[in-house]
mmCIF file of C-alpha atoms and ligand atoms in Angstrom:
data_model
loop_
_atom_site.group_PDB
_atom_site.id
_atom_site.type_symbol
_atom_site.label_atom_id
_atom_site.label_comp_id
_atom_site.label_asym_id
_atom_site.label_seq_id
_atom_site.Cartn_x
_atom_site.Cartn_y
_atom_site.Cartn_z
ATOM 1 C CA MET A 1409 38.522 -0.503 38.740
ATOM 2 C CA GLU A 1410 36.805 2.436 39.526
ATOM 3 C CA ARG A 1411 34.268 1.381 42.227
ATOM 4 C CA ASN A 1412 33.484 3.611 44.869
ATOM 5 C CA VAL A 1413 32.307 6.957 42.641
ATOM 6 C CA ILE A 1414 28.534 7.826 41.801
ATOM 7 C CA ARG A 1415 27.702 11.213 40.866
ATOM 8 C CA SER A 1416 23.968 12.399 40.877
ATOM 9 C CA GLY A 1417 23.846 15.332 38.598
ATOM 10 C CA SER A 1418 27.286 16.237 38.959
ATOM 11 C CA LYS A 1419 28.088 18.674 35.710
ATOM 12 C CA LEU A 1420 32.012 17.363 36.523
ATOM 13 C CA ALA A 1421 31.160 13.882 36.213
ATOM 14 C CA PRO A 1422 31.217 13.524 31.837
ATOM 15 C CA SER A 1423 34.954 15.309 32.039
ATOM 16 C CA SER A 1424 36.711 14.059 35.249
ATOM 17 C CA PHE A 1425 35.329 9.990 34.528
ATOM 18 C CA SER A 1426 35.661 10.446 30.925
ATOM 19 C CA ALA A 1427 38.676 7.675 31.119
ATOM 20 C CA ALA A 1428 36.406 5.214 33.140
ATOM 21 C CA PRO A 1429 32.821 5.089 31.506
ATOM 22 C CA HIS A 1430 29.857 4.547 33.489
ATOM 23 C CA ALA A 1431 28.292 0.997 32.895
ATOM 24 C CA LEU A 1432 25.010 3.151 33.068
ATOM 25 C CA SER A 1433 23.363 6.258 33.527
ATOM 26 C CA LEU A 1434 20.118 7.265 34.546
ATOM 27 C CA LYS A 1435 19.397 10.924 33.526
ATOM 28 C CA GLY A 1436 16.345 12.672 35.031
ATOM 29 C CA ILE A 1437 14.309 9.861 34.933
ATOM 30 C CA VAL A 1438 10.570 10.372 35.950
ATOM 31 C CA LYS A 1439 8.040 7.543 35.232
ATOM 32 C CA ARG A 1440 4.115 8.911 36.308
ATOM 33 C CA TYR A 1441 1.328 6.768 36.442
ATOM 34 C CA GLY A 1442 -1.663 8.960 36.054
ATOM 35 C CA ASP A 1443 -0.536 11.626 39.099
ATOM 36 C CA LEU A 1444 1.803 8.941 40.475
ATOM 37 C CA ALA A 1445 5.129 10.004 40.019
ATOM 38 C CA ALA A 1446 6.223 6.168 40.351
ATOM 39 C CA VAL A 1447 10.472 7.488 39.692
ATOM 40 C CA ASP A 1448 10.277 11.068 40.603
ATOM 41 C CA GLY A 1449 13.597 12.529 38.651
ATOM 42 C CA VAL A 1450 16.139 9.813 39.588
ATOM 43 C CA SER A 1451 19.425 10.668 38.278
ATOM 44 C CA LEU A 1452 22.742 8.683 39.074
ATOM 45 C CA ASP A 1453 25.643 6.562 37.244
ATOM 46 C CA ILE A 1454 26.661 3.395 37.641
ATOM 47 C CA PRO A 1455 30.569 2.841 37.221
ATOM 48 C CA ARG A 1456 31.355 -0.574 35.734
ATOM 49 C CA GLY A 1457 31.988 -3.719 37.488
ATOM 50 C CA SER A 1458 30.523 -2.122 40.745
ATOM 51 C CA PHE A 1459 27.937 -3.930 42.810
ATOM 52 C CA LEU A 1460 25.167 -0.767 43.135
ATOM 53 C CA THR A 1461 22.087 -2.164 45.980
ATOM 54 C CA LEU A 1462 18.452 0.369 45.387
ATOM 55 C CA LEU A 1463 17.152 -0.012 48.882
ATOM 56 C CA GLY A 1464 13.656 1.551 50.064
ATOM 57 C CA PRO A 1465 10.702 0.882 51.086
ATOM 58 C CA SER A 1466 7.660 -0.793 49.782
ATOM 59 C CA GLY A 1467 6.488 1.175 47.098
ATOM 60 C CA SER A 1468 9.326 3.635 46.868
ATOM 61 C CA GLY A 1469 10.111 2.766 43.175
ATOM 62 C CA LYS A 1470 12.868 0.409 43.000
ATOM 63 C CA THR A 1471 11.458 -2.217 40.370
ATOM 64 C CA THR A 1472 10.249 0.561 38.402
ATOM 65 C CA ILE A 1473 13.663 1.952 38.246
ATOM 66 C CA LEU A 1474 14.819 -1.758 37.074
ATOM 67 C CA MET A 1475 12.202 -2.161 35.037
ATOM 68 C CA SER A 1476 13.038 1.000 33.053
ATOM 69 C CA ILE A 1477 16.729 -0.256 32.753
ATOM 70 C CA ALA A 1478 15.799 -3.961 31.580
ATOM 71 C CA GLY A 1479 13.549 -2.121 28.957
ATOM 72 C CA PHE A 1480 9.570 -2.816 30.148
ATOM 73 C CA VAL A 1481 8.695 0.259 31.263
ATOM 74 C CA ARG A 1482 9.333 3.020 29.405
ATOM 75 C CA PRO A 1483 10.379 6.375 31.535
ATOM 76 C CA THR A 1484 7.696 9.121 30.763
ATOM 77 C CA GLU A 1485 10.874 11.668 30.840
ATOM 78 C CA GLY A 1486 14.555 11.409 31.090
ATOM 79 C CA ASP A 1487 17.871 9.286 29.478
ATOM 80 C CA ILE A 1488 19.251 5.503 30.014
ATOM 81 C CA LEU A 1489 22.430 6.001 28.696
ATOM 82 C CA LEU A 1490 24.437 2.231 28.362
ATOM 83 C CA ASP A 1491 28.313 3.118 27.937
ATOM 84 C CA GLY A 1492 27.638 7.030 27.016
ATOM 85 C CA ALA A 1493 24.838 5.790 24.291
ATOM 86 C CA ARG A 1494 21.324 6.030 24.767
ATOM 87 C CA ILE A 1495 19.123 3.443 25.212
ATOM 88 C CA ASN A 1496 15.698 4.902 25.774
ATOM 89 C CA ASP A 1497 14.781 2.566 22.252
ATOM 90 C CA LEU A 1498 16.486 -0.267 22.900
ATOM 91 C CA PRO A 1499 13.804 -3.145 22.887
ATOM 92 C CA PRO A 1500 14.719 -5.473 25.914
ATOM 93 C CA GLU A 1501 16.123 -8.641 24.062
ATOM 94 C CA LYS A 1502 18.785 -6.041 22.507
ATOM 95 C CA ARG A 1503 19.498 -4.370 25.592
ATOM 96 C CA ASN A 1504 22.119 -7.783 26.453
ATOM 97 C CA PHE A 1505 21.023 -7.598 30.265
ATOM 98 C CA GLY A 1506 20.606 -10.215 33.022
ATOM 99 C CA MET A 1507 17.418 -10.397 35.220
ATOM 100 C CA VAL A 1508 16.571 -12.451 38.307
ATOM 101 C CA PHE A 1509 13.289 -11.676 40.026
ATOM 102 C CA GLN A 1510 11.939 -12.804 43.370
ATOM 103 C CA GLY A 1511 9.778 -15.811 41.745
ATOM 104 C CA TYR A 1512 12.525 -17.851 40.229
ATOM 105 C CA ALA A 1513 10.255 -18.135 36.946
ATOM 106 C CA LEU A 1514 12.106 -21.239 35.454
ATOM 107 C CA PHE A 1515 10.073 -23.604 32.749
ATOM 108 C CA PRO A 1516 8.672 -26.503 34.674
ATOM 109 C CA HIS A 1517 9.258 -29.116 31.993
ATOM 110 C CA MET A 1518 12.265 -28.168 31.192
ATOM 111 C CA THR A 1519 15.702 -29.668 33.224
ATOM 112 C CA VAL A 1520 18.008 -27.678 34.862
ATOM 113 C CA ALA A 1521 20.458 -27.860 31.769
ATOM 114 C CA GLU A 1522 17.477 -27.086 29.372
ATOM 115 C CA ASN A 1523 16.521 -23.920 31.633
ATOM 116 C CA VAL A 1524 20.005 -22.291 31.953
ATOM 117 C CA TRP A 1525 20.441 -23.365 27.951
ATOM 118 C CA PHE A 1526 17.300 -21.418 27.544
ATOM 119 C CA PRO A 1527 18.974 -17.432 26.526
ATOM 120 C CA LEU A 1528 21.548 -19.375 23.985
ATOM 121 C CA ARG A 1529 18.689 -20.709 22.324
ATOM 122 C CA VAL A 1530 16.662 -18.293 21.558
ATOM 123 C CA ARG A 1531 19.895 -16.484 19.978
ATOM 124 C CA GLY A 1532 20.242 -19.543 17.897
ATOM 125 C CA GLN A 1533 22.685 -21.482 19.736
ATOM 126 C CA SER A 1534 22.105 -25.123 19.335
ATOM 127 C CA PHE A 1535 22.684 -27.610 22.740
ATOM 128 C CA PRO A 1536 25.870 -29.334 21.514
ATOM 129 C CA GLU A 1537 27.361 -25.933 20.334
ATOM 130 C CA SER A 1538 26.341 -24.410 23.959
ATOM 131 C CA GLU A 1539 27.044 -26.959 26.102
ATOM 132 C CA ARG A 1540 30.587 -25.666 27.093
ATOM 133 C CA ALA A 1541 28.936 -22.595 28.515
ATOM 134 C CA VAL A 1542 26.082 -24.260 30.402
ATOM 135 C CA MET A 1543 27.902 -26.455 32.327
ATOM 136 C CA ASP A 1544 30.428 -23.729 33.512
ATOM 137 C CA VAL A 1545 28.125 -21.647 34.690
ATOM 138 C CA LEU A 1546 26.298 -24.262 36.238
ATOM 139 C CA GLN A 1547 29.761 -25.036 37.396
ATOM 140 C CA LEU A 1548 30.295 -21.624 38.451
ATOM 141 C CA VAL A 1549 26.745 -21.515 40.675
ATOM 142 C CA GLN A 1550 27.546 -25.064 41.921
ATOM 143 C CA LEU A 1551 24.856 -27.210 40.392
ATOM 144 C CA ASP A 1552 26.372 -28.963 37.494
ATOM 145 C CA HIS A 1553 25.690 -32.334 39.604
ATOM 146 C CA LEU A 1554 22.045 -31.563 39.099
ATOM 147 C CA LYS A 1555 21.803 -30.648 35.462
ATOM 148 C CA ASP A 1556 19.390 -33.302 34.434
ATOM 149 C CA ARG A 1557 17.170 -32.564 37.285
ATOM 150 C CA LEU A 1558 13.694 -30.790 37.060
ATOM 151 C CA PRO A 1559 13.039 -27.443 39.031
ATOM 152 C CA SER A 1560 10.516 -29.039 40.943
ATOM 153 C CA GLU A 1561 12.884 -31.567 42.320
ATOM 154 C CA LEU A 1562 14.751 -28.738 43.676
ATOM 155 C CA SER A 1563 14.682 -26.832 47.149
ATOM 156 C CA GLY A 1564 13.838 -23.113 46.550
ATOM 157 C CA GLY A 1565 17.887 -21.743 46.964
ATOM 158 C CA GLN A 1566 18.649 -23.846 44.266
ATOM 159 C CA GLN A 1567 16.227 -23.265 41.711
ATOM 160 C CA GLN A 1568 16.890 -19.285 42.435
ATOM 161 C CA ARG A 1569 20.986 -20.152 41.687
ATOM 162 C CA VAL A 1570 19.816 -22.376 38.390
ATOM 163 C CA ALA A 1571 17.964 -18.613 37.616
ATOM 164 C CA LEU A 1572 21.069 -16.707 38.578
ATOM 165 C CA ALA A 1573 22.870 -19.377 35.809
ATOM 166 C CA ARG A 1574 20.156 -18.778 33.305
ATOM 167 C CA ALA A 1575 21.002 -14.772 33.555
ATOM 168 C CA LEU A 1576 24.335 -15.315 33.334
ATOM 169 C CA VAL A 1577 24.997 -17.655 31.013
ATOM 170 C CA PHE A 1578 25.363 -15.272 27.410
ATOM 171 C CA LYS A 1579 27.501 -13.160 30.094
ATOM 172 C CA PRO A 1580 25.152 -9.862 30.048
ATOM 173 C CA ASP A 1581 26.389 -6.616 30.138
ATOM 174 C CA LEU A 1582 24.885 -6.159 33.338
ATOM 175 C CA LEU A 1583 22.292 -8.251 35.779
ATOM 176 C CA LEU A 1584 19.764 -6.869 37.302
ATOM 177 C CA LEU A 1585 18.399 -8.842 40.541
ATOM 178 C CA ASP A 1586 14.769 -7.524 41.688
ATOM 179 C CA GLU A 1587 14.706 -9.221 45.590
ATOM 180 C CA PRO A 1588 15.985 -12.516 44.410
ATOM 181 C CA LEU A 1589 16.392 -13.486 47.493
ATOM 182 C CA SER A 1590 13.484 -12.212 49.420
ATOM 183 C CA ALA A 1591 11.238 -15.966 49.031
ATOM 184 C CA LEU A 1592 14.373 -18.044 51.075
ATOM 185 C CA ASP A 1593 14.524 -18.708 54.640
ATOM 186 C CA LYS A 1594 16.625 -16.519 56.828
ATOM 187 C CA LYS A 1595 19.740 -18.739 56.791
ATOM 188 C CA LEU A 1596 19.722 -19.766 52.896
ATOM 189 C CA ARG A 1597 19.468 -16.266 52.418
ATOM 190 C CA ALA A 1598 22.473 -14.982 54.525
ATOM 191 C CA ASP A 1599 24.534 -17.835 52.322
ATOM 192 C CA LEU A 1600 23.581 -17.216 49.225
ATOM 193 C CA GLN A 1601 24.265 -12.841 49.967
ATOM 194 C CA TRP A 1602 27.731 -14.192 50.325
ATOM 195 C CA GLU A 1603 27.991 -16.570 47.140
ATOM 196 C CA LEU A 1604 26.308 -13.449 45.363
ATOM 197 C CA LYS A 1605 29.094 -11.564 46.407
ATOM 198 C CA ASP A 1606 31.345 -14.092 45.336
ATOM 199 C CA LEU A 1607 29.913 -14.440 41.985
ATOM 200 C CA HIS A 1608 30.146 -10.549 41.843
ATOM 201 C CA GLU A 1609 33.876 -10.612 42.455
ATOM 202 C CA LYS A 1610 34.760 -13.775 40.241
ATOM 203 C CA LEU A 1611 32.751 -12.050 37.090
ATOM 204 C CA GLY A 1612 33.512 -8.427 37.248
ATOM 205 C CA THR A 1613 29.975 -7.538 35.797
ATOM 206 C CA THR A 1614 28.003 -4.645 36.905
ATOM 207 C CA PHE A 1615 25.205 -5.712 39.651
ATOM 208 C CA ILE A 1616 22.481 -3.563 40.248
ATOM 209 C CA TYR A 1617 20.260 -4.924 43.457
ATOM 210 C CA VAL A 1618 16.892 -4.291 44.107
ATOM 211 C CA THR A 1619 15.598 -4.813 47.905
ATOM 212 C CA HIS A 1620 13.737 -3.265 50.861
ATOM 213 C CA ASP A 1621 16.028 -5.148 53.584
ATOM 214 C CA GLN A 1622 18.896 -2.793 54.815
ATOM 215 C CA GLU A 1623 21.104 -5.830 56.286
ATOM 216 C CA GLU A 1624 21.083 -7.370 52.849
ATOM 217 C CA ALA A 1625 21.830 -4.061 51.188
ATOM 218 C CA LEU A 1626 24.848 -3.397 53.586
ATOM 219 C CA SER A 1627 26.673 -6.561 53.756
ATOM 220 C CA MET A 1628 26.752 -6.868 49.844
ATOM 221 C CA SER A 1629 26.536 -3.414 48.287
ATOM 222 C CA ASP A 1630 29.763 -1.426 46.924
ATOM 223 C CA GLU A 1631 26.888 1.717 46.938
ATOM 224 C CA ILE A 1632 23.086 2.022 47.997
ATOM 225 C CA VAL A 1633 21.179 4.484 46.588
ATOM 226 C CA ILE A 1634 18.395 5.163 49.269
ATOM 227 C CA LEU A 1635 14.857 5.634 47.679
ATOM 228 C CA ARG A 1636 11.876 7.254 49.032
ATOM 229 C CA ASP A 1637 8.476 8.103 47.094
ATOM 230 C CA GLY A 1638 10.245 7.627 43.999
ATOM 231 C CA LYS A 1639 13.332 9.923 45.188
ATOM 232 C CA ILE A 1640 16.922 9.222 45.876
ATOM 233 C CA GLU A 1641 17.127 10.393 49.680
ATOM 234 C CA GLN A 1642 20.498 9.390 50.093
ATOM 235 C CA MET A 1643 23.321 7.763 48.326
ATOM 236 C CA GLY A 1644 27.303 6.381 49.164
ATOM 237 C CA LYS A 1645 29.144 3.460 50.285
ATOM 238 C CA PRO A 1646 27.319 1.343 52.922
ATOM 239 C CA GLY A 1647 29.165 2.718 55.752
ATOM 240 C CA ASP A 1648 28.852 6.344 54.825
ATOM 241 C CA LEU A 1649 25.500 6.198 55.472
ATOM 242 C CA TYR A 1650 25.414 4.125 58.319
ATOM 243 C CA GLU A 1651 27.824 6.351 59.945
ATOM 244 C CA LYS A 1652 26.410 9.735 58.499
ATOM 245 C CA PRO A 1653 23.206 9.431 57.634
ATOM 246 C CA ALA A 1654 21.764 12.911 56.438
ATOM 247 C CA THR A 1655 18.156 12.904 57.008
ATOM 248 C CA SER A 1656 16.416 11.291 59.423
ATOM 249 C CA PHE A 1657 14.839 8.923 57.113
ATOM 250 C CA VAL A 1658 17.632 7.497 56.466
ATOM 251 C CA ALA A 1659 18.907 7.007 59.879
ATOM 252 C CA ASP A 1660 15.842 5.413 60.434
ATOM 253 C CA PHE A 1661 15.520 3.434 57.410
ATOM 254 C CA LEU A 1662 19.220 2.003 57.669
ATOM 255 C CA GLY A 1663 19.405 0.651 60.870
ATOM 256 C CA LYS A 1664 17.553 1.701 64.182
ATOM 257 C CA SER A 1665 18.331 5.071 65.491
ATOM 258 C CA ASN A 1666 17.475 7.191 68.500
ATOM 259 C CA PHE A 1667 16.345 10.747 68.155
ATOM 260 C CA ILE A 1668 17.031 13.655 69.862
ATOM 261 C CA ARG A 1669 15.365 17.469 69.140
ATOM 262 C CA ALA A 1670 18.204 19.700 70.949
ATOM 263 C CA ARG A 1671 18.918 23.344 70.616
ATOM 264 C CA LEU A 1672 21.925 24.459 69.480
ATOM 265 C CA ILE A 1673 23.644 26.127 71.993
ATOM 266 C CA ALA A 1674 27.312 27.209 70.727
ATOM 267 C CA SER A 1675 29.677 26.091 67.854
ATOM 268 C CA THR A 1676 33.030 25.796 69.678
ATOM 269 C CA GLY A 1677 35.097 26.095 67.068
ATOM 270 C CA PRO A 1678 34.171 23.530 63.890
ATOM 271 C CA ASP A 1679 35.677 21.144 65.945
ATOM 272 C CA GLN A 1680 32.801 20.413 68.697
ATOM 273 C CA ALA A 1681 29.282 22.088 69.476
ATOM 274 C CA THR A 1682 27.209 21.889 72.600
ATOM 275 C CA TYR A 1683 23.131 21.275 72.613
ATOM 276 C CA ALA A 1684 20.760 21.168 75.165
ATOM 277 C CA VAL A 1685 17.819 19.272 76.110
ATOM 278 C CA GLY A 1686 15.773 21.695 79.023
ATOM 279 C CA GLU A 1687 18.752 22.124 81.142
ATOM 280 C CA GLN A 1688 20.669 19.353 79.958
ATOM 281 C CA GLU A 1689 24.204 20.209 77.867
ATOM 282 C CA PHE A 1690 25.806 17.946 76.017
ATOM 283 C CA ASN A 1691 28.834 17.592 73.490
ATOM 284 C CA LEU A 1692 28.446 17.485 69.919
ATOM 285 C CA ARG A 1693 31.676 16.643 66.979
ATOM 286 C CA PRO A 1694 31.928 17.870 64.621
ATOM 287 C CA ALA A 1695 30.418 21.178 64.869
ATOM 288 C CA PRO A 1696 27.345 21.075 61.975
ATOM 289 C CA ALA A 1697 27.883 23.134 59.123
ATOM 290 C CA THR A 1698 24.549 23.890 58.474
ATOM 291 C CA VAL A 1699 22.840 25.013 61.553
ATOM 292 C CA GLY A 1700 23.843 28.005 64.102
ATOM 293 C CA PRO A 1701 23.507 28.561 67.930
ATOM 294 C CA GLY A 1702 19.439 28.985 68.710
ATOM 295 C CA GLU A 1703 18.507 26.924 65.937
ATOM 296 C CA THR A 1704 16.383 23.537 66.612
ATOM 297 C CA VAL A 1705 18.247 20.314 66.041
ATOM 298 C CA ALA A 1706 17.363 16.880 65.189
ATOM 299 C CA ILE A 1707 20.285 14.287 66.592
ATOM 300 C CA ALA A 1708 20.163 10.744 65.204
ATOM 301 C CA LEU A 1709 22.294 8.181 68.021
ATOM 302 C CA ARG A 1710 22.847 4.551 67.001
ATOM 303 C CA PRO A 1711 21.590 2.084 69.900
ATOM 304 C CA GLU A 1712 25.154 0.872 69.927
ATOM 305 C CA LYS A 1713 27.079 4.104 70.178
ATOM 306 C CA ILE A 1714 25.395 4.265 73.672
ATOM 307 C CA ASP A 1715 27.522 2.783 76.781
ATOM 308 C CA ILE A 1716 26.102 1.509 79.914
ATOM 309 C CA SER A 1717 27.983 1.439 83.361
ATOM 310 C CA VAL A 1718 27.329 1.084 86.971
ATOM 311 C CA THR A 1719 29.228 3.855 88.290
ATOM 312 C CA GLU A 1720 28.583 7.612 86.915
ATOM 313 C CA PRO A 1721 31.149 8.088 83.812
ATOM 314 C CA GLU A 1722 33.414 11.545 83.975
ATOM 315 C CA THR A 1723 32.011 12.601 80.799
ATOM 316 C CA THR A 1724 29.254 15.426 79.680
ATOM 317 C CA ASN A 1725 27.169 13.392 77.208
ATOM 318 C CA ARG A 1726 26.316 10.920 80.943
ATOM 319 C CA LEU A 1727 22.547 10.498 82.186
ATOM 320 C CA LYS A 1728 20.873 8.380 84.865
ATOM 321 C CA ALA A 1729 18.535 6.105 83.334
ATOM 322 C CA THR A 1730 16.387 3.604 84.242
ATOM 323 C CA ILE A 1731 15.528 0.053 82.463
ATOM 324 C CA ARG A 1732 11.698 0.093 81.211
ATOM 325 C CA GLN A 1733 12.420 -3.077 79.201
ATOM 326 C CA PHE A 1734 14.795 -5.397 77.862
ATOM 327 C CA ASN A 1735 15.509 -8.517 75.364
ATOM 328 C CA TYR A 1736 18.553 -11.303 75.006
ATOM 329 C CA HIS A 1737 19.452 -11.842 71.471
ATOM 330 C CA GLY A 1738 22.637 -14.402 72.425
ATOM 331 C CA THR A 1739 25.101 -11.645 71.244
ATOM 332 C CA SER A 1740 23.537 -8.852 72.767
ATOM 333 C CA PHE A 1741 21.297 -7.379 74.880
ATOM 334 C CA HIS A 1742 18.546 -4.668 73.609
ATOM 335 C CA LEU A 1743 17.141 -2.335 76.617
ATOM 336 C CA ARG A 1744 14.948 0.146 76.301
ATOM 337 C CA VAL A 1745 15.532 2.704 79.350
ATOM 338 C CA SER A 1746 14.671 6.224 80.333
ATOM 339 C CA ALA A 1747 16.596 8.631 80.797
ATOM 340 C CA ALA A 1748 15.490 12.592 81.550
ATOM 341 C CA PRO A 1749 15.180 14.790 80.283
ATOM 342 C CA LEU A 1750 15.551 13.076 76.937
ATOM 343 C CA GLY A 1751 12.814 10.083 77.382
ATOM 344 C CA ASP A 1752 12.876 6.665 76.466
ATOM 345 C CA LEU A 1753 16.268 5.584 74.610
ATOM 346 C CA PHE A 1754 17.066 2.132 72.942
ATOM 347 C CA VAL A 1755 20.802 0.854 73.934
ATOM 348 C CA THR A 1756 22.047 -2.013 72.346
ATOM 349 C CA VAL A 1757 24.825 -3.765 74.716
ATOM 350 C CA GLN A 1758 27.211 -6.936 73.363
ATOM 351 C CA ALA A 1759 25.886 -9.274 75.958
ATOM 352 C CA TRP A 1760 29.659 -10.490 76.679
ATOM 353 C CA ARG A 1761 30.740 -7.208 77.728
ATOM 354 C CA CYS A 1762 27.208 -5.806 79.591
ATOM 355 C CA GLY A 1763 28.733 -6.052 82.947
ATOM 356 C CA ILE A 1764 25.424 -5.781 84.658
ATOM 357 C CA THR A 1765 22.470 -8.422 84.416
ATOM 358 C CA PRO A 1766 19.645 -6.113 83.207
ATOM 359 C CA SER A 1767 16.574 -6.156 85.468
ATOM 360 C CA ILE A 1768 13.286 -4.459 85.094
ATOM 361 C CA ASN A 1769 13.415 -0.872 87.196
ATOM 362 C CA GLY A 1770 17.409 -1.240 87.415
ATOM 363 C CA GLU A 1771 19.177 1.822 87.733
ATOM 364 C CA LEU A 1772 22.260 2.481 85.865
ATOM 365 C CA TRP A 1773 24.515 5.028 83.481
ATOM 366 C CA ILE A 1774 24.504 5.638 80.076
ATOM 367 C CA SER A 1775 26.615 7.885 78.351
ATOM 368 C CA TRP A 1776 27.738 8.116 74.508
ATOM 369 C CA GLU A 1777 30.782 10.268 72.743
ATOM 370 C CA PRO A 1778 30.364 13.623 71.210
ATOM 371 C CA GLU A 1779 31.193 12.283 67.673
ATOM 372 C CA ALA A 1780 28.156 9.382 68.210
ATOM 373 C CA GLY A 1781 25.696 12.088 67.326
ATOM 374 C CA VAL A 1782 24.874 13.128 63.749
ATOM 375 C CA VAL A 1783 22.827 16.104 63.286
ATOM 376 C CA VAL A 1784 20.064 14.844 60.449
ATOM 377 C CA ARG A 1785 17.796 16.385 58.655
ATOM 378 C CA GLU A 1786 14.293 15.814 59.815
ATOM 379 C CA THR A 1787 12.955 14.376 56.296
ATOM 380 C CA VAL A 1788 10.518 12.187 58.623
ATOM 381 C CA ALA A 1789 9.117 13.943 61.858
ATOM 382 C CA ILE A 1790 11.459 12.159 64.508
ATOM 383 C CA ASP A 1791 8.224 11.949 66.698
ATOM 384 C CA ASP A 1792 6.330 10.233 64.489
ATOM 385 C CA ARG A 1793 8.286 7.583 63.864
ATOM 386 C CA PRO A 1794 7.723 3.723 65.141
ATOM 387 C CA SER A 1795 9.478 2.463 68.240
ATOM 388 C CA PRO A 1796 12.556 0.161 66.750
ATOM 389 C CA ASP A 1797 11.124 -3.123 66.992
ATOM 390 C CA GLY A 1798 13.399 -5.735 68.323
ATOM 391 C CA VAL A 1799 13.194 -4.730 72.128
HETATM 392 N N1 ADP B 546 1.717 -0.246 36.177
HETATM 393 C C1 ADP B 546 1.550 0.748 37.122
HETATM 394 N N2 ADP B 546 0.600 0.930 37.002
HETATM 395 C C2 ADP B 546 0.226 2.327 38.180
HETATM 396 N N3 ADP B 546 1.166 2.006 38.988
HETATM 397 C C3 ADP B 546 2.173 1.699 39.151
HETATM 398 C C4 ADP B 546 2.660 0.944 38.244
HETATM 399 N N4 ADP B 546 3.627 0.284 38.770
HETATM 400 C C5 ADP B 546 3.964 0.785 39.814
HETATM 401 N N5 ADP B 546 3.067 1.561 40.355
HETATM 402 C C6 ADP B 546 3.204 2.234 41.608
HETATM 403 O O1 ADP B 546 4.330 2.775 41.284
HETATM 404 C C7 ADP B 546 4.768 2.829 42.700
HETATM 405 C C8 ADP B 546 6.148 2.464 42.837
HETATM 406 O O2 ADP B 546 6.519 1.162 42.623
HETATM 407 P P1 ADP B 546 7.526 0.082 42.314
HETATM 408 O O3 ADP B 546 8.444 0.345 41.472
HETATM 409 O O4 ADP B 546 6.492 -1.470 42.162
HETATM 410 O O5 ADP B 546 7.931 0.080 43.912
HETATM 411 P P2 ADP B 546 8.913 -0.917 44.920
HETATM 412 O O6 ADP B 546 9.751 -1.846 43.729
HETATM 413 O O7 ADP B 546 10.178 -0.087 45.286
HETATM 414 O O8 ADP B 546 8.125 -1.430 46.011
HETATM 415 C C9 ADP B 546 4.397 2.354 43.669
HETATM 416 O O9 ADP B 546 3.213 3.360 44.259
HETATM 417 C C10 ADP B 546 3.467 1.458 42.911
HETATM 418 O O10 ADP B 546 1.232 1.177 43.077
HETATM 419 MG MG1 MG B 547 9.265 -3.750 43.885
#
């Protein structure tokens, strides 16, 4: 199955992937409300059977994109293609897409089975005729034993499973999910994340998932599209986005990051470069392709990629640091240290291998591999960011 390819505006895409048509393609989608472009030129191809997540802060256009796909919002510009055919003018009920929202929107006077039957009923199927399909999908979401209950007699997680069953019972071509777990508490949300992923594996249906929760996006998706102000900031596989954020926005939104503003002083081949902050020099690998010596760069450095030690480490990228603040998180310590000339840095260390007992004003060494730093485009000013929370 072609799972790992999405192309944005690529001229190569149609010919090279004609053998595996995309379940859905968006071509230059724009949605304007007066002067505001809620969606501002979004193009992407979603391979059949993939789990694609639209991730972005509130107001970045996620719901508007999903509603355009569903047919409830009419794009101002652009085309939506299903299996290569334009569906802009197809009404929502003809698109055969399942939808699940944050609010369960179950019919309160109908039992679980009747709720799940509903989409088949509007398609003209009687209950005896649809009973098998209803029971099958209830079994899939592990609710067959509760089929005669009313929604009010179910927990939040169970209600959301009913909504899921109702969206799947007519075997939709696509399942669209808009923040379906955000009303649930943390533990239940984690359980349902596993279940949703499992369901996706079993069914092979294309899932398009909307969330503002980066951990949810990282743990569930084949592909993540990061949106900002109605535009795609970056897209790719979770691991690639996390390890190689292209911009300061992505580095900050997907996980936590320290940022270092430095001067590139030399590229010692494609493999390695040297950068300086004040008089202090550090190594970076690989050398950035787009900036040359003398230029200022923004470097993202993940808190968990910084090591701590009591004795001075034998590496170029090391500084003496003082602990300003620390939090214990069970599995890890989160430290805020100050280390001239870089200023404050956040460091995450696994508690069991921390090696020291953190104390305020305690001194230690910090160090990081040349590969740990990633040069990013500064789409959000790195000085204006709020500090990472959780410290
Ligand atoms: N019907 C509408 N009328 C006017 N503005 C809208 C409408 N729907 C959404 N918007 C605006 O479009 C932007 C994107 O909204 P939305 O797609 O709901 O974002 P998200 O789902 O990422 O939070 C927001 O600024 C929102 O206020
Ligand atoms: Mg939304």
